Amino acid sequence: MTNQLFGQMMDSPLLISNILDSASRHHAKMEIVSKRVEGDIHRYTISELHIRSKKLAQALEYLGLKMGSRIGTLAWNGYRHLEIYYGVSGSGLVCHTINPRLFPEQIAYIIQHAEDEIIFFDLSFRTLVEHLKPLCPLVKKWICLIDENLQATSVENIENYETFIANSSGVYEWPSFDERCASSLCYTSGTTGNPKGALYSHRSTILHSYASALPDSLCLSAMDVILPIVPMFHVNAWGIPYSSLLVGANLVLPGEKLDGKSIYDLLESEKVTFSAGVPTVWAGVIQYIKNNHLKFNHFKRVVIGGSACPPAMMKTFQDLGVEVIHAWGMTELSPLGTVAKPKSSDNCKTKEALELIHQKQGRVIFGVDMKIVDGDLNKLPHDGKAFGDLNVKGPWVINQYFKVNESALKDGWFPTGDVANIDSDGHMQITDRSKDVIKSGGEWISSIDLENIAAGHPLVTMAACIAVAHSKWGERPLLIVEKKSELTISEEELKNDILKFFEGKIAQWWIPDDIVFVDKIPLTATGKMQKMKLREQFKDYLLPTL
Ligand code: ADP
């Protein structure tokens, strides 16, 4: 369009350093509490975070790194990791968070692919680092996040973080640059093929932070004490290290120990009001609370995502006085896409109708657009019944993977790999990841629905449903169950009881053909059930003939 009339407003770039500057100016008493790898609790205010992030930026500047250089982290949620988030991105470098739960060979691939020049790591990963060092010749410095007087590791050429920043004054002006510059990098878990990098920008990060704080999103405020259980090494802990500072909330960083007791103790001792995590972590917390007849005294809201939150878990939280915010997203979406919140025009007069809205994956937050399409990319109706491939677009959705010279989009939209329906009010429901769908006699069975029902059985800890080959129907569902340890009935009795439990809740032909019990359902590096591994393990499983 020619002759455009531009608005006459200040044109300052949206930069991550703005968040830290603003928080330290307007929320100077904001506290950051960290459970350290060393075992103790560390506390400081945002002002100290500000100065130390600047000291780090200065120390990095002395190294003469080029703008956009990648700086890797192998670290838990803690204050030094937060300083790296701000110090690295704020100075125009790219904070590359690496998932330490991946296989060492995958980690080495990621570090080499990203061309990381420095790696900051927590003491708990010293053995991993010893293994990685010879595999990653491009890395110039390995810096351990420990106190100055501690010895990091016996391996040569390991520096100490505190020594690294000690000689910087902290008197430092953040540089200003184009808001579209890269700020951070996160690789997908690479369930198929090699991991791929999502390169976030300052602009996408700030917009995502604004949007995720909205009342119908995560509803974050300066009155909150926020504990992100979701790790800072995966999708920027769902943006919480940014959004919590943006609103001026206190932040509690849990470190390495994410078992039920450790999380419960922190929630209580730090008077946490808001937390976020995947269902498997919360299952541990709930188990601990139930076994010890405890309750929450401060905890008010929890965002659960990463995989479907079983309705039984929602109900337990509700009974404990905690509101569950069910959300959907992915690495390629920074990650937030939808949040399950009702709206006034919804037809939810009954408790059941309202529950159904909460159980879906939710409505888009402004900025994200979504649609479902068939195999030929034709748009499908939003009637709550038709289901197809979920496609999304928006300013914090990936356009292209890092160092991949082709667009990640189809027809201008990002194909998420999820199968979903969307109702006429815009509530989206994921029925499956496309590779997890069970195709029985030409019809699709939702593995998520079956898992959700099974998880509601009182003797089931976790349940995964996979497709197994069937001579007549092509595929049929097999349910794999991790049962509660305090079992008093036989496995055969439990199996029959779980199969009965499905009756009346779904169509008869959806009920799994068989159930097998395992000691532990394997989890992925991001705490999700590792269905690929289960499919491999049970690929020759012979279903009973009916
Ligand atoms: P990975 O776990 O492989 O690293 P992501 O963290 O990006 O990848 O996971 C994104 C995927 O997780 C989504 O595409 C979707 O399949 C699943 N997911 C995320 N949130 C939910 C949810 N609330 N319900 C169901 N599935 C979800």
Short mmCIF file of N, CA and C and ligand atoms in Angstrom, two decimals, residues 188-189 191 234-235 304-308 326-332 361 416 418 430 433 448 526 528, ligand 1:
data_model
loop_
_atom_site.label_atom_id
_atom_site.label_comp_id
_atom_site.label_asym_id
_atom_site.label_seq_id
_atom_site.Cartn_x
_atom_site.Cartn_y
_atom_site.Cartn_z
N THR A 188 13.62 -29.02 19.68
CA THR A 188 12.54 -29.97 20.00
C THR A 188 13.21 -31.28 20.44
N SER A 189 12.42 -32.14 21.06
CA SER A 189 13.03 -33.34 21.63
C SER A 189 13.47 -34.35 20.58
N THR A 191 11.71 -36.54 18.61
CA THR A 191 11.14 -37.88 18.71
C THR A 191 11.27 -38.60 17.36
N HIS A 234 13.66 -26.15 28.82
CA HIS A 234 12.77 -26.55 27.72
C HIS A 234 11.72 -25.47 27.47
N VAL A 235 11.73 -24.92 26.28
CA VAL A 235 10.80 -23.84 25.87
C VAL A 235 10.71 -22.74 26.92
N ILE A 304 -1.46 -26.62 33.78
CA ILE A 304 -1.02 -27.97 33.43
C ILE A 304 -1.09 -28.11 31.91
N GLY A 305 -0.02 -28.54 31.31
CA GLY A 305 0.03 -28.71 29.86
C GLY A 305 1.19 -29.59 29.50
N GLY A 306 1.54 -29.61 28.22
CA GLY A 306 2.63 -30.47 27.77
C GLY A 306 2.10 -31.81 27.32
N SER A 307 1.10 -32.32 28.03
CA SER A 307 0.27 -33.42 27.56
C SER A 307 -1.07 -33.24 28.27
N ALA A 308 -2.07 -34.01 27.82
CA ALA A 308 -3.43 -33.77 28.32
C ALA A 308 -3.50 -33.97 29.83
N HIS A 326 -5.90 -25.52 32.16
CA HIS A 326 -5.38 -26.49 31.19
C HIS A 326 -4.94 -25.70 29.96
N ALA A 327 -3.71 -25.92 29.51
CA ALA A 327 -3.20 -25.14 28.38
C ALA A 327 -2.51 -26.06 27.38
N TRP A 328 -2.49 -25.60 26.16
CA TRP A 328 -1.83 -26.38 25.10
C TRP A 328 -0.80 -25.49 24.40
N GLY A 329 0.30 -26.12 24.02
CA GLY A 329 1.31 -25.37 23.27
C GLY A 329 2.40 -26.30 22.83
N MET A 330 3.43 -25.76 22.25
CA MET A 330 4.57 -26.58 21.82
C MET A 330 5.81 -25.70 21.63
N THR A 331 6.96 -26.36 21.54
CA THR A 331 8.23 -25.64 21.41
C THR A 331 8.14 -24.60 20.28
N GLU A 332 7.53 -25.00 19.18
CA GLU A 332 7.47 -24.12 18.00
C GLU A 332 6.53 -22.94 18.22
N GLN A 361 -8.51 -28.30 25.43
CA GLN A 361 -7.21 -27.60 25.46
C GLN A 361 -7.40 -26.09 25.36
N THR A 416 0.93 -28.45 13.26
CA THR A 416 1.43 -28.79 14.61
C THR A 416 1.71 -30.27 14.78
N ASP A 418 -0.65 -32.21 15.60
CA ASP A 418 -1.71 -32.65 16.52
C ASP A 418 -3.02 -32.78 15.76
N ILE A 430 -7.64 -31.43 21.69
CA ILE A 430 -6.68 -32.33 21.03
C ILE A 430 -7.18 -33.76 21.23
N ARG A 433 -1.83 -36.85 19.08
CA ARG A 433 -0.75 -36.47 18.17
C ARG A 433 -0.99 -37.35 16.95
N ILE A 448 -5.83 -40.31 23.76
CA ILE A 448 -5.89 -39.40 24.93
C ILE A 448 -7.17 -39.66 25.73
N THR A 526 11.01 -34.61 28.36
CA THR A 526 10.17 -33.51 28.85
C THR A 526 9.06 -34.02 29.76
N LYS A 528 6.95 -36.59 29.41
CA LYS A 528 5.71 -37.13 28.82
C LYS A 528 5.87 -38.63 28.65
P1 ADP B 1 8.41 -32.35 23.04
O1 ADP B 1 7.71 -32.79 24.28
O2 ADP B 1 8.44 -33.41 21.98
O3 ADP B 1 9.68 -31.64 23.24
P2 ADP B 1 6.78 -30.05 22.96
O4 ADP B 1 7.13 -29.78 24.37
O5 ADP B 1 6.91 -28.99 21.98
O6 ADP B 1 7.55 -31.24 22.39
O7 ADP B 1 5.36 -30.70 22.96
C1 ADP B 1 4.33 -30.25 22.17
C2 ADP B 1 3.25 -31.29 22.07
O8 ADP B 1 2.77 -31.69 23.35
C3 ADP B 1 2.02 -30.79 21.35
O9 ADP B 1 2.19 -30.83 19.97
C4 ADP B 1 0.97 -31.75 21.85
O10 ADP B 1 0.99 -32.97 21.15
C5 ADP B 1 1.40 -32.02 23.27
N1 ADP B 1 0.63 -31.19 24.20
C6 ADP B 1 0.99 -30.04 24.77
N2 ADP B 1 0.04 -29.59 25.59
C7 ADP B 1 -0.97 -30.50 25.55
C8 ADP B 1 -2.26 -30.61 26.17
N3 ADP B 1 -2.70 -29.71 27.04
N4 ADP B 1 -3.02 -31.67 25.85
C9 ADP B 1 -2.59 -32.60 24.97
N5 ADP B 1 -1.41 -32.56 24.37
C10 ADP B 1 -0.60 -31.53 24.64
#
